[in-house]
Amino acid sequence: MRITDLNLLAALGAIEVQHIAGASLADRTSLGIGGTTDILLVRRHASLPELVAHLNTARIPHRFLGGGSNVLIDDGELPWVILQLARQEPEWRFDGTSVWVDAAADLGRTVTTCAKRDLGGMEGLIGVPGSVGGALRMNAGAYGTQIGSYVREVEVFQSGRGRIETLRGSEISFEYRHTSFAPDDIMLSVKLELPSKPYAEILEGIRICNQKRRASQPLNQKSAGCIFKNPPGSSAGRMIDELGLKGFAVGDARVSDRHANFFVNAGHASAADMLGLISEVRERVRRASGIALEEEVIVWKA
Ligand code: EPU
């Protein structure tokens, strides 16, 4: 979708929103899949209510994209404008054992930056790609850690109501790959409270998690992490593997040889290839086990 309204474009400049025309979303997602559209890069959180009001008045459909590491976006010219948050300076503000983190900050860099202040707990999250905001929205977790355990406050833009609110951690429920945030809540920043730990101990935890991840996940290939959530008490990766589906492909979308719940873009996969692979694998698992796997990746169909 292209923004051509000159009055709107002028208004964007005045509220520090950068307009990027005709951008490829394939360049902005870890899967390397996605069509083209205009992007609005928001340089000041406080601009969001006015920006969304302008877009609503001009009847321009829009969606928010975080770090792009857990989303499968359709091919072709997309019917929405994309809003993305630029990183705010400073990205981390420490106060004793707590830290306010900008939602656009990289999750891995957040783990290592906190480690340097002797603040640990999040070692398991090292290597989870994407932004802090994305991790928060879906309560990202790995190796026994989930980000929700450390959340004390969250600043969100409630886009449906057009206002910025600060929620207490106790008002939000964090479950397995699920939170109680409203679908139109946009994460802006989060206050984490972290346990004090010696730097060397945190580094050792990070080293062990990195080693496990390298041994079991296709880190050097384009993917969105695990495609399906694990069904209660089971592992989607193991179920797909047991059906002999490692290496199974639709076009250039392929079940990883290393971890069967990672579907990789092995070349020039389209969204149609990836969606075809997801539905074929889900169907085969359903036929074999009676279990309908639920997607963990967020799918944006045009
Ligand atoms: N397994 C297989 N074949 C495979 C993959 C796994 O037999 O191809 C077996 C493993 O041997 C193991 C079991 O299945 O016995 C579980 O595998 P793993 O330890 O890799 O964990 P997972 O349940 O597949 C979850 C998260 C990952 C997270 C890891 C490590 C989900 C959907 N996935 O994977 O998170 O990194 O644990 O904690 O919850 C993600 O969310 O995108 C993600 C990658």
mmCIF file of N, CA, C and O in Angstrom, residues 113-206:
data_model
loop_
_atom_site.group_PDB
_atom_site.id
_atom_site.type_symbol
_atom_site.label_atom_id
_atom_site.label_comp_id
_atom_site.label_asym_id
_atom_site.label_seq_id
_atom_site.Cartn_x
_atom_site.Cartn_y
_atom_site.Cartn_z
ATOM 1 N N THR A 113 23.821 -6.952 28.048
ATOM 2 C CA THR A 113 24.000 -5.640 28.689
ATOM 3 C C THR A 113 23.667 -5.740 30.178
ATOM 4 O O THR A 113 24.370 -5.170 31.021
ATOM 5 N N CYS A 114 22.606 -6.472 30.504
ATOM 6 C CA CYS A 114 22.233 -6.656 31.919
ATOM 7 C C CYS A 114 23.312 -7.479 32.633
ATOM 8 O O CYS A 114 23.648 -7.205 33.791
ATOM 9 N N ALA A 115 23.853 -8.485 31.917
ATOM 10 C CA ALA A 115 24.895 -9.342 32.524
ATOM 11 C C ALA A 115 26.076 -8.498 32.996
ATOM 12 O O ALA A 115 26.624 -8.729 34.082
ATOM 13 N N LYS A 116 26.439 -7.499 32.200
ATOM 14 C CA LYS A 116 27.594 -6.649 32.556
ATOM 15 C C LYS A 116 27.333 -5.855 33.823
ATOM 16 O O LYS A 116 28.262 -5.355 34.443
ATOM 17 N N ARG A 117 26.055 -5.731 34.196
ATOM 18 C CA ARG A 117 25.698 -5.065 35.473
ATOM 19 C C ARG A 117 25.447 -6.099 36.564
ATOM 20 O O ARG A 117 24.773 -5.803 37.553
ATOM 21 N N ASP A 118 25.896 -7.357 36.337
ATOM 22 C CA ASP A 118 25.691 -8.441 37.301
ATOM 23 C C ASP A 118 24.206 -8.743 37.513
ATOM 24 O O ASP A 118 23.776 -9.084 38.625
ATOM 25 N N LEU A 119 23.412 -8.571 36.450
ATOM 26 C CA LEU A 119 21.981 -8.897 36.532
ATOM 27 C C LEU A 119 21.699 -10.065 35.596
ATOM 28 O O LEU A 119 21.955 -9.978 34.383
ATOM 29 N N GLY A 120 21.213 -11.175 36.166
ATOM 30 C CA GLY A 120 21.043 -12.404 35.381
ATOM 31 C C GLY A 120 19.599 -12.841 35.301
ATOM 32 O O GLY A 120 18.677 -12.027 35.342
ATOM 33 N N GLY A 121 19.405 -14.155 35.173
ATOM 34 C CA GLY A 121 18.062 -14.738 35.110
ATOM 35 C C GLY A 121 17.618 -15.021 33.690
ATOM 36 O O GLY A 121 16.875 -15.956 33.450
ATOM 37 N N MET A 122 18.093 -14.191 32.746
ATOM 38 C CA MET A 122 17.572 -14.328 31.373
ATOM 39 C C MET A 122 18.536 -15.089 30.459
ATOM 40 O O MET A 122 18.395 -15.031 29.234
ATOM 41 N N GLU A 123 19.505 -15.813 31.043
ATOM 42 C CA GLU A 123 20.512 -16.507 30.230
ATOM 43 C C GLU A 123 19.884 -17.383 29.148
ATOM 44 O O GLU A 123 20.385 -17.467 28.025
ATOM 45 N N GLY A 124 18.772 -18.072 29.498
ATOM 46 C CA GLY A 124 18.126 -18.986 28.549
ATOM 47 C C GLY A 124 17.614 -18.272 27.300
ATOM 48 O O GLY A 124 17.393 -18.905 26.268
ATOM 49 N N LEU A 125 17.422 -16.956 27.417
ATOM 50 C CA LEU A 125 16.852 -16.223 26.276
ATOM 51 C C LEU A 125 17.918 -15.803 25.267
ATOM 52 O O LEU A 125 17.595 -15.253 24.210
ATOM 53 N N ILE A 126 19.183 -16.060 25.595
ATOM 54 C CA ILE A 126 20.236 -15.692 24.650
ATOM 55 C C ILE A 126 20.014 -16.498 23.369
ATOM 56 O O ILE A 126 19.667 -17.672 23.416
ATOM 57 N N GLY A 127 20.125 -15.856 22.241
ATOM 58 C CA GLY A 127 19.946 -16.586 20.984
ATOM 59 C C GLY A 127 18.503 -16.592 20.499
ATOM 60 O O GLY A 127 18.236 -16.989 19.372
ATOM 61 N N VAL A 128 17.549 -16.161 21.345
ATOM 62 C CA VAL A 128 16.176 -15.994 20.840
ATOM 63 C C VAL A 128 16.206 -14.710 20.014
ATOM 64 O O VAL A 128 16.507 -13.640 20.548
ATOM 65 N N PRO A 129 15.940 -14.786 18.707
ATOM 66 C CA PRO A 129 16.082 -13.588 17.889
ATOM 67 C C PRO A 129 14.932 -12.613 18.116
ATOM 68 O O PRO A 129 13.886 -12.991 18.646
ATOM 69 N N GLY A 130 15.137 -11.363 17.739
ATOM 70 C CA GLY A 130 14.038 -10.397 17.764
ATOM 71 C C GLY A 130 14.181 -9.349 18.847
ATOM 72 O O GLY A 130 15.183 -9.272 19.563
ATOM 73 N N SER A 131 13.142 -8.546 18.960
ATOM 74 C CA SER A 131 13.161 -7.393 19.864
ATOM 75 C C SER A 131 12.552 -7.760 21.221
ATOM 76 O O SER A 131 11.835 -8.757 21.355
ATOM 77 N N VAL A 132 12.824 -6.925 22.201
ATOM 78 C CA VAL A 132 12.254 -7.119 23.540
ATOM 79 C C VAL A 132 10.722 -7.038 23.479
ATOM 80 O O VAL A 132 10.019 -7.820 24.120
ATOM 81 N N GLY A 133 10.200 -6.123 22.662
ATOM 82 C CA GLY A 133 8.744 -5.972 22.551
ATOM 83 C C GLY A 133 8.080 -7.245 22.027
ATOM 84 O O GLY A 133 7.057 -7.684 22.544
ATOM 85 N N GLY A 134 8.687 -7.840 21.009
ATOM 86 C CA GLY A 134 8.142 -9.082 20.439
ATOM 87 C C GLY A 134 8.208 -10.208 21.455
ATOM 88 O O GLY A 134 7.259 -10.993 21.610
ATOM 89 N N ALA A 135 9.327 -10.289 22.176
ATOM 90 C CA ALA A 135 9.503 -11.340 23.189
ATOM 91 C C ALA A 135 8.443 -11.203 24.276
ATOM 92 O O ALA A 135 7.874 -12.190 24.762
ATOM 93 N N LEU A 136 8.164 -9.959 24.628
ATOM 94 C CA LEU A 136 7.205 -9.673 25.683
ATOM 95 C C LEU A 136 5.785 -10.063 25.271
ATOM 96 O O LEU A 136 5.051 -10.713 26.013
ATOM 97 N N ARG A 137 5.421 -9.675 24.054
ATOM 98 C CA ARG A 137 4.039 -9.906 23.589
ATOM 99 C C ARG A 137 3.692 -11.388 23.621
ATOM 100 O O ARG A 137 2.594 -11.772 23.980
ATOM 101 N N MET A 138 4.670 -12.244 23.242
ATOM 102 C CA MET A 138 4.356 -13.676 23.181
ATOM 103 C C MET A 138 4.981 -14.452 24.330
ATOM 104 O O MET A 138 4.945 -15.668 24.349
ATOM 105 N N ASN A 139 5.539 -13.732 25.304
ATOM 106 C CA ASN A 139 6.203 -14.371 26.443
ATOM 107 C C ASN A 139 7.224 -15.403 25.955
ATOM 108 O O ASN A 139 7.109 -16.603 26.246
ATOM 109 N N ALA A 140 8.226 -14.899 25.218
ATOM 110 C CA ALA A 140 9.262 -15.791 24.668
ATOM 111 C C ALA A 140 9.953 -16.525 25.805
ATOM 112 O O ALA A 140 10.148 -15.983 26.904
ATOM 113 N N GLY A 141 10.331 -17.765 25.521
ATOM 114 C CA GLY A 141 10.997 -18.571 26.542
ATOM 115 C C GLY A 141 11.903 -19.603 25.920
ATOM 116 O O GLY A 141 11.744 -19.962 24.760
ATOM 117 N N ALA A 142 12.877 -20.034 26.692
ATOM 118 C CA ALA A 142 13.749 -21.141 26.279
ATOM 119 C C ALA A 142 14.552 -21.586 27.488
ATOM 120 O O ALA A 142 14.854 -20.776 28.372
ATOM 121 N N TYR A 143 14.890 -22.875 27.512
ATOM 122 C CA TYR A 143 15.733 -23.454 28.563
ATOM 123 C C TYR A 143 15.267 -23.053 29.967
ATOM 124 O O TYR A 143 16.053 -22.612 30.809
ATOM 125 N N GLY A 144 13.967 -23.162 30.175
ATOM 126 C CA GLY A 144 13.417 -22.967 31.516
ATOM 127 C C GLY A 144 13.213 -21.509 31.926
ATOM 128 O O GLY A 144 12.777 -21.233 33.038
ATOM 129 N N THR A 145 13.510 -20.570 31.036
ATOM 130 C CA THR A 145 13.329 -19.151 31.366
ATOM 131 C C THR A 145 12.229 -18.578 30.490
ATOM 132 O O THR A 145 12.159 -18.913 29.311
ATOM 133 N N GLN A 146 11.412 -17.700 31.051
ATOM 134 C CA GLN A 146 10.487 -16.941 30.203
ATOM 135 C C GLN A 146 10.543 -15.483 30.625
ATOM 136 O O GLN A 146 10.695 -15.171 31.812
ATOM 137 N N ILE A 147 10.458 -14.591 29.642
ATOM 138 C CA ILE A 147 10.676 -13.168 29.942
ATOM 139 C C ILE A 147 9.638 -12.651 30.936
ATOM 140 O O ILE A 147 9.943 -11.800 31.783
ATOM 141 N N GLY A 148 8.411 -13.198 30.878
ATOM 142 C CA GLY A 148 7.333 -12.714 31.737
ATOM 143 C C GLY A 148 7.664 -12.779 33.222
ATOM 144 O O GLY A 148 7.146 -11.982 34.019
ATOM 145 N N SER A 149 8.561 -13.710 33.617
ATOM 146 C CA SER A 149 8.897 -13.858 35.039
ATOM 147 C C SER A 149 9.562 -12.606 35.610
ATOM 148 O O SER A 149 9.608 -12.439 36.817
ATOM 149 N N TYR A 150 10.128 -11.764 34.751
ATOM 150 C CA TYR A 150 10.917 -10.626 35.238
ATOM 151 C C TYR A 150 10.228 -9.276 35.024
ATOM 152 O O TYR A 150 10.817 -8.239 35.292
ATOM 153 N N VAL A 151 8.988 -9.312 34.509
ATOM 154 C CA VAL A 151 8.324 -8.058 34.140
ATOM 155 C C VAL A 151 7.683 -7.391 35.353
ATOM 156 O O VAL A 151 6.907 -8.011 36.074
ATOM 157 N N ARG A 152 8.024 -6.128 35.583
ATOM 158 C CA ARG A 152 7.404 -5.362 36.677
ATOM 159 C C ARG A 152 6.407 -4.344 36.152
ATOM 160 O O ARG A 152 5.370 -4.103 36.742
ATOM 161 N N GLU A 153 6.719 -3.688 35.044
ATOM 162 C CA GLU A 153 5.804 -2.704 34.457
ATOM 163 C C GLU A 153 5.984 -2.721 32.950
ATOM 164 O O GLU A 153 7.074 -3.032 32.464
ATOM 165 N N VAL A 154 4.924 -2.381 32.231
ATOM 166 C CA VAL A 154 5.032 -2.299 30.766
ATOM 167 C C VAL A 154 4.319 -1.039 30.299
ATOM 168 O O VAL A 154 3.183 -0.771 30.691
ATOM 169 N N GLU A 155 5.026 -0.288 29.463
ATOM 170 C CA GLU A 155 4.404 0.883 28.845
ATOM 171 C C GLU A 155 3.872 0.428 27.483
ATOM 172 O O GLU A 155 4.637 -0.081 26.664
ATOM 173 N N VAL A 156 2.557 0.536 27.292
ATOM 174 C CA VAL A 156 1.957 0.082 26.031
ATOM 175 C C VAL A 156 1.180 1.217 25.377
ATOM 176 O O VAL A 156 0.623 2.079 26.061
ATOM 177 N N PHE A 157 1.154 1.169 24.052
ATOM 178 C CA PHE A 157 0.265 2.054 23.303
ATOM 179 C C PHE A 157 -0.978 1.241 23.000
ATOM 180 O O PHE A 157 -0.908 0.236 22.287
ATOM 181 N N GLN A 158 -2.111 1.650 23.574
ATOM 182 C CA GLN A 158 -3.371 0.942 23.315
ATOM 183 C C GLN A 158 -3.961 1.573 22.059
ATOM 184 O O GLN A 158 -4.670 2.584 22.127
ATOM 185 N N SER A 159 -3.609 0.972 20.909
ATOM 186 C CA SER A 159 -3.886 1.671 19.645
ATOM 187 C C SER A 159 -5.390 1.822 19.408
ATOM 188 O O SER A 159 -5.823 2.810 18.831
ATOM 189 N N GLY A 160 -6.185 0.840 19.884
ATOM 190 C CA GLY A 160 -7.635 0.949 19.717
ATOM 191 C C GLY A 160 -8.199 2.155 20.462
ATOM 192 O O GLY A 160 -9.146 2.794 20.001
ATOM 193 N N ARG A 161 -7.606 2.484 21.614
ATOM 194 C CA ARG A 161 -8.100 3.606 22.418
ATOM 195 C C ARG A 161 -7.283 4.870 22.173
ATOM 196 O O ARG A 161 -7.607 5.937 22.709
ATOM 197 N N GLY A 162 -6.205 4.731 21.415
ATOM 198 C CA GLY A 162 -5.396 5.896 21.042
ATOM 199 C C GLY A 162 -4.622 6.491 22.197
ATOM 200 O O GLY A 162 -4.324 7.678 22.201
ATOM 201 N N ARG A 163 -4.272 5.669 23.230
ATOM 202 C CA ARG A 163 -3.528 6.262 24.334
ATOM 203 C C ARG A 163 -2.435 5.343 24.880
ATOM 204 O O ARG A 163 -2.486 4.121 24.717
ATOM 205 N N ILE A 164 -1.457 6.000 25.521
ATOM 206 C CA ILE A 164 -0.325 5.270 26.096
ATOM 207 C C ILE A 164 -0.598 5.052 27.579
ATOM 208 O O ILE A 164 -0.974 5.989 28.286
ATOM 209 N N GLU A 165 -0.442 3.796 28.040
ATOM 210 C CA GLU A 165 -0.715 3.448 29.453
ATOM 211 C C GLU A 165 0.475 2.674 30.020
ATOM 212 O O GLU A 165 1.183 2.000 29.277
ATOM 213 N N THR A 166 0.641 2.758 31.342
ATOM 214 C CA THR A 166 1.644 1.902 31.987
ATOM 215 C C THR A 166 0.911 0.855 32.818
ATOM 216 O O THR A 166 0.098 1.194 33.686
ATOM 217 N N LEU A 167 1.163 -0.431 32.499
ATOM 218 C CA LEU A 167 0.499 -1.535 33.213
ATOM 219 C C LEU A 167 1.480 -2.137 34.208
ATOM 220 O O LEU A 167 2.677 -2.226 33.921
ATOM 221 N N ARG A 168 0.972 -2.568 35.370
ATOM 222 C CA ARG A 168 1.826 -3.288 36.316
ATOM 223 C C ARG A 168 1.941 -4.739 35.864
ATOM 224 O O ARG A 168 0.996 -5.298 35.284
ATOM 225 N N GLY A 169 3.100 -5.339 36.161
ATOM 226 C CA GLY A 169 3.314 -6.744 35.783
ATOM 227 C C GLY A 169 2.212 -7.631 36.314
ATOM 228 O O GLY A 169 1.768 -8.576 35.642
ATOM 229 N N SER A 170 1.708 -7.312 37.541
ATOM 230 C CA SER A 170 0.689 -8.169 38.166
ATOM 231 C C SER A 170 -0.652 -8.088 37.422
ATOM 232 O O SER A 170 -1.533 -8.923 37.622
ATOM 233 N N GLU A 171 -0.820 -7.081 36.566
ATOM 234 C CA GLU A 171 -2.078 -6.954 35.800
ATOM 235 C C GLU A 171 -2.048 -7.783 34.519
ATOM 236 O O GLU A 171 -3.036 -7.847 33.791
ATOM 237 N N ILE A 172 -0.861 -8.355 34.209
ATOM 238 C CA ILE A 172 -0.708 -9.069 32.935
ATOM 239 C C ILE A 172 -0.493 -10.541 33.247
ATOM 240 O O ILE A 172 0.280 -10.873 34.150
ATOM 241 N N SER A 173 -1.155 -11.441 32.500
ATOM 242 C CA SER A 173 -0.838 -12.852 32.740
ATOM 243 C C SER A 173 0.098 -13.340 31.628
ATOM 244 O O SER A 173 -0.083 -13.008 30.448
ATOM 245 N N PHE A 174 1.140 -14.066 32.050
ATOM 246 C CA PHE A 174 2.125 -14.606 31.120
ATOM 247 C C PHE A 174 2.035 -16.117 31.173
ATOM 248 O O PHE A 174 2.285 -16.715 32.218
ATOM 249 N N GLU A 175 1.631 -16.717 30.049
ATOM 250 C CA GLU A 175 1.540 -18.177 29.986
ATOM 251 C C GLU A 175 2.472 -18.663 28.878
ATOM 252 O O GLU A 175 3.165 -17.861 28.269
ATOM 253 N N TYR A 176 2.441 -19.985 28.607
ATOM 254 C CA TYR A 176 3.308 -20.536 27.558
ATOM 255 C C TYR A 176 2.986 -19.869 26.214
ATOM 256 O O TYR A 176 1.882 -20.045 25.687
ATOM 257 N N ARG A 177 3.905 -19.074 25.717
ATOM 258 C CA ARG A 177 3.800 -18.386 24.407
ATOM 259 C C ARG A 177 2.475 -17.618 24.259
ATOM 260 O O ARG A 177 1.902 -17.539 23.168
ATOM 261 N N HIS A 178 2.002 -17.074 25.382
ATOM 262 C CA HIS A 178 0.740 -16.342 25.348
ATOM 263 C C HIS A 178 0.714 -15.319 26.486
ATOM 264 O O HIS A 178 1.209 -15.597 27.573
ATOM 265 N N THR A 179 0.137 -14.137 26.200
ATOM 266 C CA THR A 179 -0.014 -13.118 27.247
ATOM 267 C C THR A 179 -1.434 -12.560 27.171
ATOM 268 O O THR A 179 -2.147 -12.794 26.190
ATOM 269 N N SER A 180 -1.802 -11.790 28.210
ATOM 270 C CA SER A 180 -3.152 -11.225 28.219
ATOM 271 C C SER A 180 -3.201 -9.828 27.603
ATOM 272 O O SER A 180 -4.214 -9.140 27.730
ATOM 273 N N PHE A 181 -2.105 -9.392 26.938
ATOM 274 C CA PHE A 181 -2.178 -8.088 26.267
ATOM 275 C C PHE A 181 -3.295 -8.136 25.225
ATOM 276 O O PHE A 181 -3.543 -9.182 24.603
ATOM 277 N N ALA A 182 -3.968 -6.976 25.015
ATOM 278 C CA ALA A 182 -5.004 -6.921 23.981
ATOM 279 C C ALA A 182 -4.324 -6.996 22.611
ATOM 280 O O ALA A 182 -3.169 -6.585 22.474
ATOM 281 N N PRO A 183 -5.037 -7.524 21.602
ATOM 282 C CA PRO A 183 -4.411 -7.673 20.281
ATOM 283 C C PRO A 183 -3.872 -6.349 19.729
ATOM 284 O O PRO A 183 -2.886 -6.347 18.998
ATOM 285 N N ASP A 184 -4.511 -5.230 20.101
ATOM 286 C CA ASP A 184 -4.038 -3.955 19.541
ATOM 287 C C ASP A 184 -3.104 -3.198 20.502
ATOM 288 O O ASP A 184 -2.816 -2.031 20.297
ATOM 289 N N ASP A 185 -2.618 -3.855 21.555
ATOM 290 C CA ASP A 185 -1.615 -3.229 22.437
ATOM 291 C C ASP A 185 -0.243 -3.282 21.757
ATOM 292 O O ASP A 185 0.170 -4.354 21.301
ATOM 293 N N ILE A 186 0.444 -2.164 21.737
ATOM 294 C CA ILE A 186 1.783 -2.124 21.152
ATOM 295 C C ILE A 186 2.773 -1.867 22.281
ATOM 296 O O ILE A 186 2.656 -0.872 23.007
ATOM 297 N N MET A 187 3.723 -2.783 22.458
ATOM 298 C CA MET A 187 4.707 -2.646 23.536
ATOM 299 C C MET A 187 5.632 -1.464 23.230
ATOM 300 O O MET A 187 6.154 -1.367 22.116
ATOM 301 N N LEU A 188 5.854 -0.606 24.233
ATOM 302 C CA LEU A 188 6.775 0.525 24.020
ATOM 303 C C LEU A 188 8.052 0.370 24.844
ATOM 304 O O LEU A 188 9.148 0.592 24.346
ATOM 305 N N SER A 189 7.895 0.020 26.115
ATOM 306 C CA SER A 189 9.071 -0.233 26.952
ATOM 307 C C SER A 189 8.642 -1.081 28.130
ATOM 308 O O SER A 189 7.447 -1.187 28.427
ATOM 309 N N VAL A 190 9.632 -1.699 28.784
ATOM 310 C CA VAL A 190 9.313 -2.612 29.886
ATOM 311 C C VAL A 190 10.320 -2.420 31.004
ATOM 312 O O VAL A 190 11.500 -2.177 30.755
ATOM 313 N N LYS A 191 9.820 -2.511 32.243
ATOM 314 C CA LYS A 191 10.714 -2.491 33.406
ATOM 315 C C LYS A 191 10.877 -3.932 33.883
ATOM 316 O O LYS A 191 9.892 -4.587 34.247
ATOM 317 N N LEU A 192 12.119 -4.404 33.851
ATOM 318 C CA LEU A 192 12.426 -5.765 34.315
ATOM 319 C C LEU A 192 13.104 -5.683 35.668
ATOM 320 O O LEU A 192 13.900 -4.757 35.916
ATOM 321 N N GLU A 193 12.805 -6.633 36.528
ATOM 322 C CA GLU A 193 13.487 -6.750 37.832
ATOM 323 C C GLU A 193 14.260 -8.059 37.767
ATOM 324 O O GLU A 193 13.664 -9.118 37.564
ATOM 325 N N LEU A 194 15.592 -7.983 37.897
ATOM 326 C CA LEU A 194 16.427 -9.163 37.636
ATOM 327 C C LEU A 194 17.240 -9.550 38.863
ATOM 328 O O LEU A 194 17.667 -8.674 39.634
ATOM 329 N N PRO A 195 17.489 -10.865 39.044
ATOM 330 C CA PRO A 195 18.291 -11.288 40.191
ATOM 331 C C PRO A 195 19.764 -10.918 40.013
ATOM 332 O O PRO A 195 20.302 -11.027 38.913
ATOM 333 N N SER A 196 20.399 -10.490 41.111
ATOM 334 C CA SER A 196 21.841 -10.183 41.081
ATOM 335 C C SER A 196 22.607 -11.492 40.989
ATOM 336 O O SER A 196 22.285 -12.460 41.691
ATOM 337 N N LYS A 197 23.637 -11.521 40.134
ATOM 338 C CA LYS A 197 24.459 -12.727 39.955
ATOM 339 C C LYS A 197 25.829 -12.254 39.508
ATOM 340 O O LYS A 197 25.919 -11.272 38.757
ATOM 341 N N PRO A 198 26.901 -12.962 39.881
ATOM 342 C CA PRO A 198 28.214 -12.550 39.388
ATOM 343 C C PRO A 198 28.285 -12.700 37.859
ATOM 344 O O PRO A 198 27.743 -13.660 37.299
ATOM 345 N N TYR A 199 28.942 -11.757 37.214
ATOM 346 C CA TYR A 199 29.054 -11.719 35.747
ATOM 347 C C TYR A 199 29.550 -13.063 35.208
ATOM 348 O O TYR A 199 29.007 -13.594 34.233
ATOM 349 N N ALA A 200 30.588 -13.626 35.850
ATOM 350 C CA ALA A 200 31.191 -14.869 35.343
ATOM 351 C C ALA A 200 30.163 -16.001 35.325
ATOM 352 O O ALA A 200 30.123 -16.822 34.400
ATOM 353 N N GLU A 201 29.307 -16.021 36.351
ATOM 354 C CA GLU A 201 28.283 -17.084 36.433
ATOM 355 C C GLU A 201 27.242 -16.918 35.312
ATOM 356 O O GLU A 201 26.805 -17.897 34.698
ATOM 357 N N ILE A 202 26.881 -15.670 35.046
ATOM 358 C CA ILE A 202 25.905 -15.417 33.969
ATOM 359 C C ILE A 202 26.524 -15.829 32.628
ATOM 360 O O ILE A 202 25.878 -16.497 31.808
ATOM 361 N N LEU A 203 27.805 -15.458 32.428
ATOM 362 C CA LEU A 203 28.467 -15.804 31.157
ATOM 363 C C LEU A 203 28.512 -17.312 30.948
ATOM 364 O O LEU A 203 28.320 -17.792 29.832
ATOM 365 N N GLU A 204 28.740 -18.048 32.013
ATOM 366 C CA GLU A 204 28.786 -19.513 31.898
ATOM 367 C C GLU A 204 27.396 -20.048 31.493
ATOM 368 O O GLU A 204 27.285 -20.926 30.642
ATOM 369 N N GLY A 205 26.338 -19.485 32.085
ATOM 370 C CA GLY A 205 24.967 -19.883 31.721
ATOM 371 C C GLY A 205 24.691 -19.580 30.250
ATOM 372 O O GLY A 205 24.099 -20.394 29.534
ATOM 373 N N ILE A 206 25.145 -18.415 29.795
ATOM 374 C CA ILE A 206 24.949 -18.011 28.394
ATOM 375 C C ILE A 206 25.701 -18.974 27.473
ATOM 376 O O ILE A 206 25.181 -19.424 26.454
#
